[in-house]
Short mmCIF file of C-alpha atoms in Angstrom, two decimals:
data_model
loop_
_atom_site.label_atom_id
_atom_site.label_comp_id
_atom_site.label_asym_id
_atom_site.label_seq_id
_atom_site.Cartn_x
_atom_site.Cartn_y
_atom_site.Cartn_z
CA MET Z 114 74.58 57.40 81.23
CA ALA Z 115 72.03 58.14 83.67
CA GLU Z 116 73.87 56.47 86.50
CA VAL Z 117 77.23 58.40 85.44
CA PHE Z 118 74.92 61.90 85.67
CA ASP Z 119 73.92 60.74 89.01
CA ARG Z 120 77.29 60.10 90.44
CA VAL Z 121 78.55 63.07 88.93
CA LYS Z 122 75.48 64.92 90.30
CA ALA Z 123 76.07 63.89 93.76
CA ILE Z 124 79.56 65.18 93.93
CA ILE Z 125 78.64 68.13 92.47
CA VAL Z 126 75.88 68.69 95.27
CA ASP Z 127 78.56 67.85 97.87
CA ARG Z 128 81.26 70.15 96.73
CA LEU Z 129 79.70 73.14 95.59
CA ASP Z 130 76.46 72.88 97.91
CA VAL Z 131 74.01 73.94 94.88
CA GLU Z 132 70.50 72.60 94.58
CA GLU Z 133 69.85 69.05 92.75
CA ASP Z 134 67.74 70.88 90.24
CA LYS Z 135 70.13 73.21 88.77
CA ILE Z 136 72.56 70.54 87.70
CA THR Z 137 71.70 69.70 84.27
CA MET Z 138 73.65 68.33 81.25
CA GLU Z 139 73.65 71.77 80.13
CA ALA Z 140 74.54 73.64 83.49
CA SER Z 141 78.14 75.34 83.13
CA PHE Z 142 79.92 75.09 86.17
CA LYS Z 143 81.42 78.58 86.22
CA ASP Z 144 78.26 80.16 85.09
CA ASP Z 145 75.43 78.27 86.43
CA LEU Z 146 76.77 76.59 89.52
CA GLU Z 147 78.81 79.16 90.66
CA ALA Z 148 82.05 77.36 90.71
CA ASP Z 149 85.61 79.35 90.55
CA SER Z 150 88.42 77.67 88.69
CA LEU Z 151 90.02 76.03 91.67
CA ASP Z 152 86.52 74.59 92.47
CA VAL Z 153 86.52 73.06 89.11
CA VAL Z 154 89.83 71.68 89.36
CA GLU Z 155 89.20 70.17 92.52
CA LEU Z 156 85.60 68.78 91.00
CA VAL Z 157 87.92 67.00 88.41
CA MET Z 158 90.12 65.51 91.15
CA GLU Z 159 87.12 64.01 92.81
CA LEU Z 160 85.84 62.43 89.31
CA GLU Z 161 89.07 60.91 88.89
CA ASP Z 162 88.79 59.14 92.50
CA GLU Z 163 85.22 58.25 91.84
CA PHE Z 164 85.66 56.87 88.55
CA ASP Z 165 88.98 55.56 88.93
CA MET Z 166 90.86 57.32 85.96
CA GLU Z 167 93.17 59.84 85.26
CA ILE Z 168 92.02 63.09 83.45
CA ALA Z 169 94.96 64.74 81.37
CA ASP Z 170 95.31 68.42 82.48
CA GLU Z 171 94.67 69.03 78.43
CA GLU Z 172 91.23 67.19 78.53
CA ALA Z 173 90.39 68.75 82.08
CA GLU Z 174 90.57 72.46 80.54
CA LYS Z 175 88.02 71.10 78.13
CA ILE Z 176 85.44 70.63 80.95
CA ASN Z 177 82.97 73.56 81.32
CA THR Z 178 79.58 71.87 81.79
CA VAL Z 179 78.25 69.01 83.52
CA GLY Z 180 77.44 67.38 79.94
CA ASP Z 181 81.00 67.78 79.15
CA ALA Z 182 82.20 65.93 82.21
CA VAL Z 183 79.68 63.28 81.82
CA ASN Z 184 80.28 62.50 78.28
CA TYR Z 185 84.31 62.54 79.06
CA ILE Z 186 83.65 59.84 81.65
CA ASN Z 187 80.97 57.79 79.24
CA SER Z 188 83.67 57.87 76.48
CA LYS Z 189 86.51 56.36 78.69
CA GLN Z 190 84.40 53.67 80.17
CA MET W 66 103.12 70.86 119.25
CA LEU W 67 103.06 68.88 116.07
CA THR W 68 101.80 65.30 117.45
CA GLY W 69 100.34 63.46 115.08
CA GLN W 70 101.19 65.30 111.77
CA ASN W 71 102.85 64.08 108.81
CA ALA W 72 105.70 65.90 107.21
CA LEU W 73 107.94 65.79 104.21
CA VAL W 74 111.28 67.44 104.07
CA THR W 75 112.96 67.83 100.83
CA GLY W 76 116.68 67.70 100.64
CA ALA W 77 116.73 66.40 104.48
CA SER W 78 119.95 64.26 104.67
CA ARG W 79 122.00 67.13 105.91
CA GLY W 80 122.41 71.04 106.70
CA ILE W 81 119.23 72.95 107.22
CA GLY W 82 117.16 70.27 105.88
CA ARG W 83 118.38 67.71 108.44
CA ALA W 84 117.82 70.07 111.19
CA ILE W 85 113.98 70.82 110.25
CA ALA W 86 113.26 67.12 109.93
CA ILE W 87 114.83 66.59 113.38
CA GLU W 88 112.99 69.75 114.72
CA LEU W 89 109.75 68.74 113.39
CA ALA W 90 109.84 65.48 114.88
CA SER W 91 110.90 66.78 118.09
CA GLN W 92 107.61 68.41 118.23
CA GLY W 93 105.74 64.99 117.78
CA ALA W 94 105.53 64.98 113.63
CA ASN W 95 106.28 61.80 111.58
CA VAL W 96 108.93 62.84 108.87
CA ALA W 97 109.53 61.26 105.50
CA VAL W 98 113.19 62.00 104.87
CA ASN W 99 113.87 62.98 101.18
CA TYR W 100 117.36 62.80 99.69
CA ALA W 101 119.04 63.14 96.27
CA GLY W 102 122.17 61.23 96.53
CA SER W 103 123.23 60.87 100.14
CA GLU W 104 121.30 57.69 101.12
CA GLN W 105 123.73 56.73 103.98
CA LYS W 106 123.07 60.39 105.71
CA ALA W 107 119.44 59.98 105.17
CA GLN W 108 119.28 56.91 106.73
CA ALA W 109 121.17 58.47 110.02
CA VAL W 110 118.68 61.33 110.02
CA VAL W 111 115.72 58.68 109.98
CA GLU W 112 117.37 56.59 112.90
CA GLU W 113 117.98 59.76 114.93
CA ILE W 114 114.00 60.90 114.18
CA GLU W 115 113.40 57.27 115.18
CA LYS W 116 114.88 57.89 118.59
CA LEU W 117 112.37 60.81 119.22
CA GLY W 118 109.41 58.05 119.44
CA VAL W 119 107.87 59.35 115.92
CA LYS W 120 107.63 57.38 112.62
CA ALA W 121 110.19 58.16 109.72
CA PHE W 122 111.57 56.57 106.36
CA LYS W 123 113.77 58.05 103.97
CA ILE W 124 112.68 58.34 100.09
CA GLN W 125 115.06 58.95 97.29
CA ALA W 126 113.40 61.61 94.58
CA ASP W 127 115.07 64.07 92.32
CA VAL W 128 112.69 67.04 93.29
CA ALA W 129 112.87 68.61 89.83
CA ASN W 130 111.42 65.19 88.28
CA GLU W 131 107.63 64.99 88.15
CA SER W 132 107.06 61.46 88.13
CA ASP W 133 109.93 60.92 90.85
CA VAL W 134 108.07 63.58 93.03
CA LYS W 135 104.31 62.02 92.05
CA ALA W 136 105.60 58.53 93.20
CA MET W 137 107.21 60.30 96.68
CA MET W 138 103.97 62.06 97.55
CA LYS W 139 101.89 58.88 97.24
CA GLU W 140 104.28 56.72 98.89
CA VAL W 141 104.25 59.08 101.83
CA VAL W 142 100.32 59.36 101.84
CA SER W 143 100.44 55.42 102.02
CA GLN W 144 102.65 55.38 104.74
CA PHE W 145 101.56 58.09 106.88
CA GLY W 146 97.61 58.43 106.04
CA SER W 147 97.88 62.39 105.24
CA LEU W 148 100.60 64.91 104.53
CA ASP W 149 100.00 67.93 106.37
CA ILE W 150 103.40 69.55 106.30
CA LEU W 151 105.76 70.20 103.16
CA VAL W 152 109.04 71.78 103.44
CA ASN W 153 110.61 72.87 100.39
CA ASN W 154 114.34 72.70 101.01
CA ALA W 155 116.29 70.93 98.42
CA GLY W 156 118.77 73.05 96.89
CA ILE W 157 122.24 72.89 95.28
CA THR W 158 124.72 75.80 94.26
CA ARG W 159 126.99 76.08 91.24
CA ASP W 160 128.48 79.66 92.13
CA ASN W 161 130.28 81.57 89.31
CA LEU W 162 130.71 85.05 88.07
CA LEU W 163 127.88 85.91 85.51
CA MET W 164 130.34 86.25 82.83
CA ARG W 165 131.65 83.06 83.30
CA MET W 166 128.27 81.14 84.36
CA LYS W 167 127.78 78.48 82.01
CA GLU W 168 123.99 77.87 80.58
CA GLU W 169 124.23 74.30 82.21
CA GLU W 170 125.01 75.57 85.64
CA PHE W 171 122.11 78.48 85.48
CA ASP W 172 119.55 75.59 84.36
CA GLN W 173 120.70 73.19 86.97
CA VAL W 174 120.40 75.56 89.82
CA ILE W 175 116.94 76.99 88.42
CA ASN W 176 115.81 73.33 87.91
CA THR W 177 116.55 71.94 91.44
CA ASN W 178 115.88 75.24 93.71
CA LEU W 179 112.87 76.59 91.80
CA LYS W 180 111.37 74.01 89.50
CA GLY W 181 111.58 71.75 92.39
CA VAL W 182 109.41 73.83 94.41
CA PHE W 183 106.68 74.10 91.86
CA VAL W 184 106.98 70.69 91.30
CA CYS W 185 106.62 69.38 94.73
CA THR W 186 103.82 72.05 95.67
CA LYS W 187 101.86 70.99 92.66
CA ALA W 188 102.16 67.40 93.87
CA VAL W 189 101.22 67.86 97.37
CA THR W 190 98.37 70.08 96.70
CA ARG W 191 95.89 67.37 95.66
CA GLN W 192 96.37 65.91 98.97
CA MET W 193 95.97 69.06 101.12
CA MET W 194 93.06 70.31 99.09
CA LYS W 195 91.29 67.13 99.77
CA GLN W 196 92.21 67.66 103.36
CA ARG W 197 91.09 71.12 103.45
CA ALA W 198 94.50 71.98 105.59
CA GLY W 199 98.13 71.78 105.06
CA ARG W 200 101.41 73.78 105.40
CA ILE W 201 103.94 74.38 102.86
CA ILE W 202 106.84 75.97 103.81
CA ASN W 203 109.74 77.28 101.14
CA VAL W 204 113.40 77.70 102.37
CA ALA W 205 114.50 80.48 100.21
CA SER W 206 117.75 82.80 100.94
CA ILE W 207 118.42 86.23 101.80
CA VAL W 208 120.25 86.61 98.91
CA GLY W 209 117.03 86.13 96.58
CA VAL W 210 116.24 89.32 98.62
CA ALA W 211 119.52 91.15 98.29
CA GLY W 212 121.29 89.57 95.70
CA ASN W 213 124.96 88.33 95.73
CA PRO W 214 127.72 88.28 93.34
CA GLY W 215 128.92 85.04 92.16
CA GLN W 216 125.45 83.42 92.67
CA ALA W 217 123.18 84.96 89.75
CA ASN W 218 121.60 81.49 89.11
CA TYR W 219 121.04 80.75 93.11
CA VAL W 220 119.70 84.24 93.57
CA ALA W 221 117.27 84.24 90.57
CA ALA W 222 116.00 80.79 91.89
CA LYS W 223 115.44 82.29 95.14
CA ALA W 224 113.95 85.34 94.48
CA GLY W 225 111.87 82.72 92.20
CA VAL W 226 110.88 80.75 95.07
CA ILE W 227 109.76 83.97 97.09
CA GLY W 228 107.16 84.89 94.14
CA LEU W 229 106.03 81.34 93.95
CA THR W 230 105.40 81.58 97.60
CA LYS W 231 103.15 84.62 97.46
CA THR W 232 101.39 83.07 94.42
CA THR W 233 100.76 79.81 95.72
CA ALA W 234 99.54 81.22 99.08
CA LYS W 235 96.91 83.15 97.36
CA GLU W 236 95.67 80.76 95.14
CA LEU W 237 95.34 78.24 98.00
CA ALA W 238 94.29 80.38 100.72
CA SER W 239 90.69 79.29 100.57
CA ARG W 240 91.62 75.64 100.99
CA ASN W 241 92.96 76.52 104.50
CA ILE W 242 96.72 75.73 102.96
CA LEU W 243 99.06 77.94 104.17
CA VAL W 244 102.26 79.08 102.35
CA ASN W 245 105.44 80.78 103.57
CA ALA W 246 108.93 81.06 103.00
CA VAL W 247 111.88 81.71 105.34
CA ALA W 248 114.95 83.25 104.04
CA PRO W 249 117.83 82.20 105.87
CA GLY W 250 120.99 84.47 105.98
CA PHE W 251 124.64 82.86 106.43
CA ILE W 252 124.20 79.64 108.27
CA ALA W 253 126.70 77.10 109.10
CA THR W 254 126.40 74.30 106.80
CA ASP W 255 128.46 72.43 103.96
CA MET W 256 127.41 75.01 101.81
CA THR W 257 129.07 77.88 103.65
CA ASP W 258 131.99 75.97 104.84
CA GLU W 259 133.21 76.33 101.05
CA LEU W 260 133.76 80.06 101.81
CA THR W 261 137.19 81.39 102.01
CA ASP W 262 138.18 83.06 105.30
CA GLU W 263 138.55 86.71 103.47
CA GLN W 264 134.79 85.89 102.39
CA ARG W 265 133.69 84.61 105.74
CA GLN W 266 135.27 87.66 107.49
CA GLY W 267 133.31 90.22 105.00
CA THR W 268 130.26 88.22 105.44
CA LEU W 269 130.29 88.60 109.28
CA ASP W 270 130.88 92.40 108.97
CA MET W 271 127.69 92.76 107.21
CA ILE W 272 125.64 90.72 110.04
CA PRO W 273 124.44 93.17 113.08
CA LEU W 274 124.44 89.96 115.28
CA ALA W 275 128.23 89.29 114.08
CA LYS W 276 127.78 85.63 113.87
CA LEU W 277 126.73 82.93 111.54
CA GLY W 278 123.09 81.23 112.09
CA GLN W 279 122.73 77.58 112.77
CA PRO W 280 120.53 75.31 111.20
CA GLU W 281 118.57 74.93 114.13
CA ASP W 282 117.78 78.77 114.15
CA VAL W 283 116.16 77.95 110.90
CA ALA W 284 114.61 75.10 111.84
CA ARG W 285 112.65 76.54 114.59
CA VAL W 286 111.05 79.07 112.42
CA VAL W 287 109.78 76.32 110.10
CA ARG W 288 108.44 74.43 113.17
CA PHE W 289 106.22 77.78 114.17
CA LEU W 290 105.24 78.18 110.68
CA ALA W 291 104.10 74.67 110.58
CA SER W 292 102.53 74.85 114.06
CA GLU W 293 98.97 76.10 115.12
CA ASP W 294 100.69 79.52 116.30
CA ALA W 295 101.12 80.59 112.50
CA ASN W 296 97.37 79.96 111.53
CA TYR W 297 97.14 83.77 110.41
CA ILE W 298 100.22 83.78 108.45
CA THR W 299 100.57 83.06 104.56
CA GLY W 300 102.47 84.31 101.78
CA GLN W 301 105.53 85.75 104.06
CA THR W 302 109.01 85.48 103.75
CA ILE W 303 110.68 85.35 107.07
CA HIS W 304 114.35 86.62 107.21
CA ILE W 305 116.55 84.18 109.61
CA ASP W 306 119.82 86.19 109.24
CA GLY W 307 121.13 88.16 112.15
CA GLY W 308 119.62 91.43 110.86
CA MET W 309 121.94 91.38 107.74
CA VAL W 310 118.83 92.31 105.45
CA MET W 311 116.22 95.19 107.10
#
């Protein structure tokens, strides 16, 4: 669990250029991390590569917070 | 120059697509030659490109079929290492007067000529977003701007491509992906060979430059839009029509 969170966090820091302590499980990509909708699409693409999985568009649309992403990845591993 | 750039041209086995593929290659780009059915003609284009000292290969795919297209993009990236230029050129005609046009004639043309551009653009965007660079050039048509009797399906599709070009340009500009269209007028290809003499003369009377264009006239503009010279141009439709529509 922690390991997935750390890997997701590293990608977010790299992509969105935000400070690490802002990235919590509850943080919303759009509201708290200042991502626009294209940023979120891109993050999902990076997560797919990092975790070697395909996230269907319908699933990707439900990912709003860091926790949503981490939980989704955990549920598939 | 396009040295070291990697391009995919859809519908590149003949006509305008063939000329574009060869023009990009002549500027140093490696080119993937997509085709739907004309395998031998696609092979001939590949051989012509290889003579120019760059890499080329042919790849079959129906541009309106998402799984075909995804596999094609994957193959191009695996062979070339990147995909910098996509030219959405593949197109068909099923001309008929509106009153006689069958639903399937309408659907076929919309599928290949409009949905095909959507499917290919969507599939290439993933790669280009990662690269933080890319050029997408859509081959529309002047009839998509001006209308043309007997081509309701083709005109609707090409007008759609122009709108799609503008939206895609706006969505992807922040990622340094530039999207433009060219709108050829009457260009001497298999498609315009089907015109009757009367239609041909009628057409020439509407063209200030009073001659048909050549596929190379279109290819050179596509090459410009793919090059660094066009760094500050996106969302535009450039008419290549001898002045027919101003």
